[in-house]
mmCIF file of C-alpha atoms and ligand atoms in Angstrom:
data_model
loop_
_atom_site.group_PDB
_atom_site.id
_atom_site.type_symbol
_atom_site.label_atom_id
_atom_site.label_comp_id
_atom_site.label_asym_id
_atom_site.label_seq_id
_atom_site.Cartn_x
_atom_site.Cartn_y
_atom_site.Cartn_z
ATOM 1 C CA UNK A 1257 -31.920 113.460 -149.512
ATOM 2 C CA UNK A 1258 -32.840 110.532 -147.598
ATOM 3 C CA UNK A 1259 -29.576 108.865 -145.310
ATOM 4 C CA UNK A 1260 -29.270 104.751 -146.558
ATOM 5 C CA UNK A 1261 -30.312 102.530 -143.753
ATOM 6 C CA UNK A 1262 -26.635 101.419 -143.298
ATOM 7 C CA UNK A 1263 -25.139 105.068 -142.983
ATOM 8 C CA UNK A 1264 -27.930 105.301 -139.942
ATOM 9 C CA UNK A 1265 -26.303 101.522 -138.189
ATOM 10 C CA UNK A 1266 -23.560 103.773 -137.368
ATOM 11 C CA UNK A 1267 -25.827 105.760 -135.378
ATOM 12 C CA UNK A 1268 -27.179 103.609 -132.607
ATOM 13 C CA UNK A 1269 -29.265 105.560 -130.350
ATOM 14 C CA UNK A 1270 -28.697 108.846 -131.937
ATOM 15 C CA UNK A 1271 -30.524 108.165 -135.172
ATOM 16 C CA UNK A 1272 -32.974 111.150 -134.723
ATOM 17 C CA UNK A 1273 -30.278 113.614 -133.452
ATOM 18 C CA UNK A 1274 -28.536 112.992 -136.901
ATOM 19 C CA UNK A 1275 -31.002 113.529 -139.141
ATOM 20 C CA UNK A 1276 -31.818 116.229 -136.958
ATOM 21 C CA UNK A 1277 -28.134 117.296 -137.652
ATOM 22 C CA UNK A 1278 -28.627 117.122 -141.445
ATOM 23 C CA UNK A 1279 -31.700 118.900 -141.412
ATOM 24 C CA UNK A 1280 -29.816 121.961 -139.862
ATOM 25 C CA UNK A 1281 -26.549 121.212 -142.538
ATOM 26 C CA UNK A 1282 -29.159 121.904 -144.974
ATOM 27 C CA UNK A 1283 -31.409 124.814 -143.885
ATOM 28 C CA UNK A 1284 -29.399 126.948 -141.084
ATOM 29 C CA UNK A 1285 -26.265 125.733 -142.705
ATOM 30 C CA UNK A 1286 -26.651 127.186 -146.104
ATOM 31 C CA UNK A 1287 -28.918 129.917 -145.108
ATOM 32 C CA UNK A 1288 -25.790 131.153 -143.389
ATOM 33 C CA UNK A 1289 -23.342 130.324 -145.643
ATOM 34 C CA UNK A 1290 -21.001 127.563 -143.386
ATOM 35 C CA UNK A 1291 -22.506 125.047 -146.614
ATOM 36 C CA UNK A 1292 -22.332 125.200 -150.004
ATOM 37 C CA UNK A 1293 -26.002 125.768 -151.903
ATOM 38 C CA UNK A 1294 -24.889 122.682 -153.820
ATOM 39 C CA UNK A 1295 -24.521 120.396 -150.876
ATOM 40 C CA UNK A 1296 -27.769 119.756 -149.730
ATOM 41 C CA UNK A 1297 -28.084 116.902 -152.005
ATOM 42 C CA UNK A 1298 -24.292 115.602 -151.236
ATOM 43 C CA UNK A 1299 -25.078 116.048 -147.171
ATOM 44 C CA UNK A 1300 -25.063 112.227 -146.177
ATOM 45 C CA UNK A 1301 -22.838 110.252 -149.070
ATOM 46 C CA UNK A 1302 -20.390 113.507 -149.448
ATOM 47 C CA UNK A 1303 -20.269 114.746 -146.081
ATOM 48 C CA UNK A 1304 -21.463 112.491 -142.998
ATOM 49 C CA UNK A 1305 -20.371 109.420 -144.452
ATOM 50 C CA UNK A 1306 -16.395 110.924 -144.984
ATOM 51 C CA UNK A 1307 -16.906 111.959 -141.804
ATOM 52 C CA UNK A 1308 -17.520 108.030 -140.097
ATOM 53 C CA UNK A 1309 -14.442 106.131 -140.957
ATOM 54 C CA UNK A 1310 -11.944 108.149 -138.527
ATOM 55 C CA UNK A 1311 -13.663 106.521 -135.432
ATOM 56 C CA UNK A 1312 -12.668 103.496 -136.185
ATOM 57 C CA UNK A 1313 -9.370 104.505 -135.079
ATOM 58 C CA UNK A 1314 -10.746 106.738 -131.956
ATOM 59 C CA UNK A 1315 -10.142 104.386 -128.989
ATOM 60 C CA UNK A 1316 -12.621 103.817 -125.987
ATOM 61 C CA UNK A 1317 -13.789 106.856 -123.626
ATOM 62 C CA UNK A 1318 -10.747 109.167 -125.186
ATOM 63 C CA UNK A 1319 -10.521 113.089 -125.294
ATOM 64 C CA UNK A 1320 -11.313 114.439 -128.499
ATOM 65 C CA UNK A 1321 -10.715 117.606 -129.986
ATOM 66 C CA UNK A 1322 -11.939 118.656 -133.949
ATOM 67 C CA UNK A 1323 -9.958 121.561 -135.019
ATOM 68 C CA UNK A 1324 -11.190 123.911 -137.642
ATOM 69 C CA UNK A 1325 -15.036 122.142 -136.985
ATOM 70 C CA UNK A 1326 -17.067 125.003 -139.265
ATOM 71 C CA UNK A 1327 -19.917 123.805 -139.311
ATOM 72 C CA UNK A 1328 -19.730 121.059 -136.973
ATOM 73 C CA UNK A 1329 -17.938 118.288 -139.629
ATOM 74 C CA UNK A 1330 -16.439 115.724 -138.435
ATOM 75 C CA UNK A 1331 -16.948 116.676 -134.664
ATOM 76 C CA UNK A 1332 -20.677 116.664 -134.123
ATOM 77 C CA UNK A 1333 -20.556 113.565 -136.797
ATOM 78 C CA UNK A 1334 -17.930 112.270 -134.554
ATOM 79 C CA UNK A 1335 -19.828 112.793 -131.297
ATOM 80 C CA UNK A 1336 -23.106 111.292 -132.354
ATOM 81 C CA UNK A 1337 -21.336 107.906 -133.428
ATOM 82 C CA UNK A 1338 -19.071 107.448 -130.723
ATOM 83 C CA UNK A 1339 -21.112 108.825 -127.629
ATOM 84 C CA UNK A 1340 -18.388 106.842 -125.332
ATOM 85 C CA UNK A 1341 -15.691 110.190 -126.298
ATOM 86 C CA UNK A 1342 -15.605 113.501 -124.515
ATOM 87 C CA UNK A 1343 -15.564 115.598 -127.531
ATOM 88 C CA UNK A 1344 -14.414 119.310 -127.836
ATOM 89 C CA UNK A 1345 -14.919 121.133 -131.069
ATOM 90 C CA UNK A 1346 -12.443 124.312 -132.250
ATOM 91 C CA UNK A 1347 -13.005 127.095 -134.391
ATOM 92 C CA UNK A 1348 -11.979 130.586 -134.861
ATOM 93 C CA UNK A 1349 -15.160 132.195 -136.488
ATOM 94 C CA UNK A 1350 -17.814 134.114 -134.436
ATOM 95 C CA UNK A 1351 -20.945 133.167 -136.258
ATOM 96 C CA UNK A 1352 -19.239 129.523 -137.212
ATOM 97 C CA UNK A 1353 -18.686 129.069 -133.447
ATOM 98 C CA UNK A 1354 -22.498 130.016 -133.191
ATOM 99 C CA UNK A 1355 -23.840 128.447 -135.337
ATOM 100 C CA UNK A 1356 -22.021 125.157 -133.398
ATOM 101 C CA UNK A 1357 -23.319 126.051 -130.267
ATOM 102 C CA UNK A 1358 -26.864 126.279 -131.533
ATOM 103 C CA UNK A 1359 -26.288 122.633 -132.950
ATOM 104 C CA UNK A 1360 -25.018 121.962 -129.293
ATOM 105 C CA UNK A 1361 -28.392 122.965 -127.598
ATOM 106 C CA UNK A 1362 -30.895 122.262 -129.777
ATOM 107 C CA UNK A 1363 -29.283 118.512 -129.867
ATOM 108 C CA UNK A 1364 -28.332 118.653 -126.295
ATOM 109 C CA UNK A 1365 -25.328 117.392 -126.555
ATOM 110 C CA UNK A 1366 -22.270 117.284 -124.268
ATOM 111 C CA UNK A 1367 -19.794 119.052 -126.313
ATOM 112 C CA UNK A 1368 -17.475 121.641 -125.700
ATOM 113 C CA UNK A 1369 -16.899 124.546 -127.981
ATOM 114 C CA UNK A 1370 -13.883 126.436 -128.101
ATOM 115 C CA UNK A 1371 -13.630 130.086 -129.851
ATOM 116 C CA UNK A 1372 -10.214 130.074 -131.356
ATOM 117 C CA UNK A 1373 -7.639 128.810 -132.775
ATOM 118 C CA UNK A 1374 -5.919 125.852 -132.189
ATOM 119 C CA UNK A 1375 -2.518 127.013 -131.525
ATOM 120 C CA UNK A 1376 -4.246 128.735 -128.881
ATOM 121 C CA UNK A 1377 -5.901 126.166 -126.902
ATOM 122 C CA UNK A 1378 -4.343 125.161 -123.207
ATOM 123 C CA UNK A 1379 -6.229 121.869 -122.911
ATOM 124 C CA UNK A 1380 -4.518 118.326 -124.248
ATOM 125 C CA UNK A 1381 -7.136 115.602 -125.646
ATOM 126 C CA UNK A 1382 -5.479 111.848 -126.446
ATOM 127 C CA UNK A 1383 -6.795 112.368 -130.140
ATOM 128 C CA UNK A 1384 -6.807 115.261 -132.356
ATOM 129 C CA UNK A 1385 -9.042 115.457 -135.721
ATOM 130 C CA UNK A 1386 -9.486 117.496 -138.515
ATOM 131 C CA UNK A 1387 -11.119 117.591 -142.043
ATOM 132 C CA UNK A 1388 -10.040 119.715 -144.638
ATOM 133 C CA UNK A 1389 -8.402 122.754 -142.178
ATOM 134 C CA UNK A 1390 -4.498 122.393 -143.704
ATOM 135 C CA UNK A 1391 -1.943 120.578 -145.065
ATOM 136 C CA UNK A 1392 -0.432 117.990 -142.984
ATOM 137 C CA UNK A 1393 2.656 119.688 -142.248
ATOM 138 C CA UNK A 1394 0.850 123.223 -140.558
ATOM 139 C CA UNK A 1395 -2.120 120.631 -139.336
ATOM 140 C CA UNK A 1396 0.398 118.714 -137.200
ATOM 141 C CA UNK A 1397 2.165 122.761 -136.348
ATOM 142 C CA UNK A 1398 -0.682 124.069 -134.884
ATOM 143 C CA UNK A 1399 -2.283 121.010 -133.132
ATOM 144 C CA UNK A 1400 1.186 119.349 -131.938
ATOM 145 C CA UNK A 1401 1.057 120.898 -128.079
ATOM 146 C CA UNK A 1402 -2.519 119.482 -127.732
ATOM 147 C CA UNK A 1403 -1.638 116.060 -128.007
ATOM 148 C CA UNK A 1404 -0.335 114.454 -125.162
ATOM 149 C CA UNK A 1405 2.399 111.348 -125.472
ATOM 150 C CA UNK A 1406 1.273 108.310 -127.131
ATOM 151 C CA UNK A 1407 -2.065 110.306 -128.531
ATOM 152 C CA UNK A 1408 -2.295 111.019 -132.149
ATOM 153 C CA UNK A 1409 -3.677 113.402 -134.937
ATOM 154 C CA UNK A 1410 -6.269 111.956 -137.197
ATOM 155 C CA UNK A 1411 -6.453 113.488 -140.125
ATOM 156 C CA UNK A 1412 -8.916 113.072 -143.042
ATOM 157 C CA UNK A 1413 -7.443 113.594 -146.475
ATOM 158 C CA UNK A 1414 -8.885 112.510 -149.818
ATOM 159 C CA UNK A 1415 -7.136 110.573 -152.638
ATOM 160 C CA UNK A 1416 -3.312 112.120 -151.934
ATOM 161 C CA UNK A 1417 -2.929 111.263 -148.600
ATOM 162 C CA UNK A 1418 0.077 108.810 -149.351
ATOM 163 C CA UNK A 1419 2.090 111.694 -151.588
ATOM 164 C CA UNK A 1420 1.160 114.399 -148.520
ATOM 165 C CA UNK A 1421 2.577 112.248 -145.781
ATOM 166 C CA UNK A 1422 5.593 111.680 -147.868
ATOM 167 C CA UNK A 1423 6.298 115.112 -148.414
ATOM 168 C CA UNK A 1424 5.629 116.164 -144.834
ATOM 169 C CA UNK A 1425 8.744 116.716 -141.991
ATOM 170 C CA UNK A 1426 7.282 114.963 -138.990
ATOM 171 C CA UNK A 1427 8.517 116.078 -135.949
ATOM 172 C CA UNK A 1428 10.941 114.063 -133.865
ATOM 173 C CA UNK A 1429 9.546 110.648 -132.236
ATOM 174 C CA UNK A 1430 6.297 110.586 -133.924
ATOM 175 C CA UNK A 1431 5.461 108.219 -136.493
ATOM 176 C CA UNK A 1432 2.903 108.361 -139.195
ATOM 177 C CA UNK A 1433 0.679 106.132 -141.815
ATOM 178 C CA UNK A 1434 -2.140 106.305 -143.878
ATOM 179 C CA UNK A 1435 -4.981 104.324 -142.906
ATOM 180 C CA UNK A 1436 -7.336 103.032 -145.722
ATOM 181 C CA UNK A 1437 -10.515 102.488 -144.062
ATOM 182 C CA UNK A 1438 -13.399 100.519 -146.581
ATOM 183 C CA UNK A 1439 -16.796 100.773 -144.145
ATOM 184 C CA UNK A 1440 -20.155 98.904 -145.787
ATOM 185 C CA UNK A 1441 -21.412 100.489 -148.761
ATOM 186 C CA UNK A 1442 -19.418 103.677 -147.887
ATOM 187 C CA UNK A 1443 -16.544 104.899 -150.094
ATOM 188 C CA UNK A 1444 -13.087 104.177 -149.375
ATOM 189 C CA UNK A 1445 -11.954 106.942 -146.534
ATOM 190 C CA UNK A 1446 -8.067 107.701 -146.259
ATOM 191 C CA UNK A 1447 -6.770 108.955 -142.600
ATOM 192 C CA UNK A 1448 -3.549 110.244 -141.725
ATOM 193 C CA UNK A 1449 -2.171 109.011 -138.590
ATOM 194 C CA UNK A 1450 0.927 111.283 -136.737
ATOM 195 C CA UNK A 1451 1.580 109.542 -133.305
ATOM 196 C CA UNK A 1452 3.476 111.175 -130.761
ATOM 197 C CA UNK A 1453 5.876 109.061 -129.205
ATOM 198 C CA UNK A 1454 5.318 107.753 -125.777
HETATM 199 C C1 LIG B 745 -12.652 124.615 -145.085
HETATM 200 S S1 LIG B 745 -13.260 124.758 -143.459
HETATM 201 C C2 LIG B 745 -13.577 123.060 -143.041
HETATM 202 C C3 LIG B 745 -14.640 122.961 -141.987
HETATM 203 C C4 LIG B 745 -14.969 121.518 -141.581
HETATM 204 N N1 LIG B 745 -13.863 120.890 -140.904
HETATM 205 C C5 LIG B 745 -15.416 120.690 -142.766
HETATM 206 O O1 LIG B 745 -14.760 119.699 -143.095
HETATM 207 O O2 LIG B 745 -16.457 121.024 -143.370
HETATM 208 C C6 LIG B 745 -11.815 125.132 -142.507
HETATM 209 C C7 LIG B 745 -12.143 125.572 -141.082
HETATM 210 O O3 LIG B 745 -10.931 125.662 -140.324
HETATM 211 C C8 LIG B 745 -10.976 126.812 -139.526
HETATM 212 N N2 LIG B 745 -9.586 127.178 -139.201
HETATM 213 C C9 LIG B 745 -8.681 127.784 -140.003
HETATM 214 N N3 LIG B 745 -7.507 127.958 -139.346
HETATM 215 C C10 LIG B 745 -7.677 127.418 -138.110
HETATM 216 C C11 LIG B 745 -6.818 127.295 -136.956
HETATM 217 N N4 LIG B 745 -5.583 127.760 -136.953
HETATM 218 N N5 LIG B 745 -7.338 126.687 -135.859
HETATM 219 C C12 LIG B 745 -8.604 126.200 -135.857
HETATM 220 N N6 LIG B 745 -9.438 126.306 -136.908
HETATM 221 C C13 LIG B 745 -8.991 126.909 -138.016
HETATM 222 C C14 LIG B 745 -11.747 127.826 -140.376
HETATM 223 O O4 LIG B 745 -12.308 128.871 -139.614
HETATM 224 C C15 LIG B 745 -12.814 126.936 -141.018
HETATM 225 O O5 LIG B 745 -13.975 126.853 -140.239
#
């Protein structure tokens, strides 16, 4: 499958390192198992493009950490859209963590990656993401130390977003919404924001 001409606008610069992305999403990726066999034909409308709305929100130059990154989705997404951030990917899997620093080189890209998990990690990063790792709740458990005050987790969530916030204890001082985010031609994207206070 062929990526529209306005999923690519997002790209600027990095056109060829993103199709070079999706070329390895669909060989390497489901050779190895870290993609579905189905999702080859889904890899741009199902997968790239749910991962572009959430930086939108990413302000200018931040730290940026993608917890639970498997096979690189949203971070390398992430990093190839927005090459202002200093991005840092997570992940607990050996040959998932490979398989992301292959991506790394053979893109040459300057991203971090992090064996592990991410109540683990020492380092703090102004904005935290994540695509289908946990619910909320754990999500904003395991990531909470990470995120410095006044920086945020981003969370991408699909059509129950609203009914997940609501049933989700935030922790003291943060605050939380659901961003709708409706990009050109590109589906509508819902994003959990959970700010800490500053
Ligand atoms: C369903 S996959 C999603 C991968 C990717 N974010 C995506 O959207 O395609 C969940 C990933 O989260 C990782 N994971 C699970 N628990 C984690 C934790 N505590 N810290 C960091 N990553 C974790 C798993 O190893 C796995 O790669």
């Amino acid at each position: 499958m062929k990526p529209t001409a306005d999923l690519l606008a997002f790209f600027k610069g990095g056109e060829d390192q993103i199709q070079a992305f999706a070329q390895i999403l669909v060989t390497k990726g489901i050779e190895r198992g870290l993609i579905g066999p189905k999702e080859g034909d889904r890899i741009w409308d199902r997968h790239i493009a749910n991962c572009l709305p959430v930086t939108t929100l990413i302000p200018q130059g931040v730290r940026v950490v993608d917890i639970g990154s498997g096979a690189g989705l949203p971070g390398i997404v992430i990093a190839l859209a927005r090459p202002d951030l200093k991005m840092t990917l997570v992940e607990p899997l050996q040959r998932r963590v490979d398989f992301l620093n292959e991506v790394v080189i053979e893109l040459n890209l300057p991203i971090e990656v992090i064996r592990g998990r991410a109540q683990t990690v020492k380092k703090q990063f102004e904005v935290v993401t994540a695509r289908a790792v946990a619910p909320l709740e754990e999500l904003i458990k395991i990531s909470w130390h990470m995120i410095p005050r006044g920086g945020a987790l981003l969370a991408i969530k699909g059509a129950s977003a609203e009914d997940e916030l609501a049933g989700t204890s935030l922790k003291k001082g943060s605050t939380a919404k659901v961003h709708e985010i409706s990009l050109p031609n590109l589906p509508v994207a819902r994003v959990v924001e959970v700010r800490k206070g500053a």
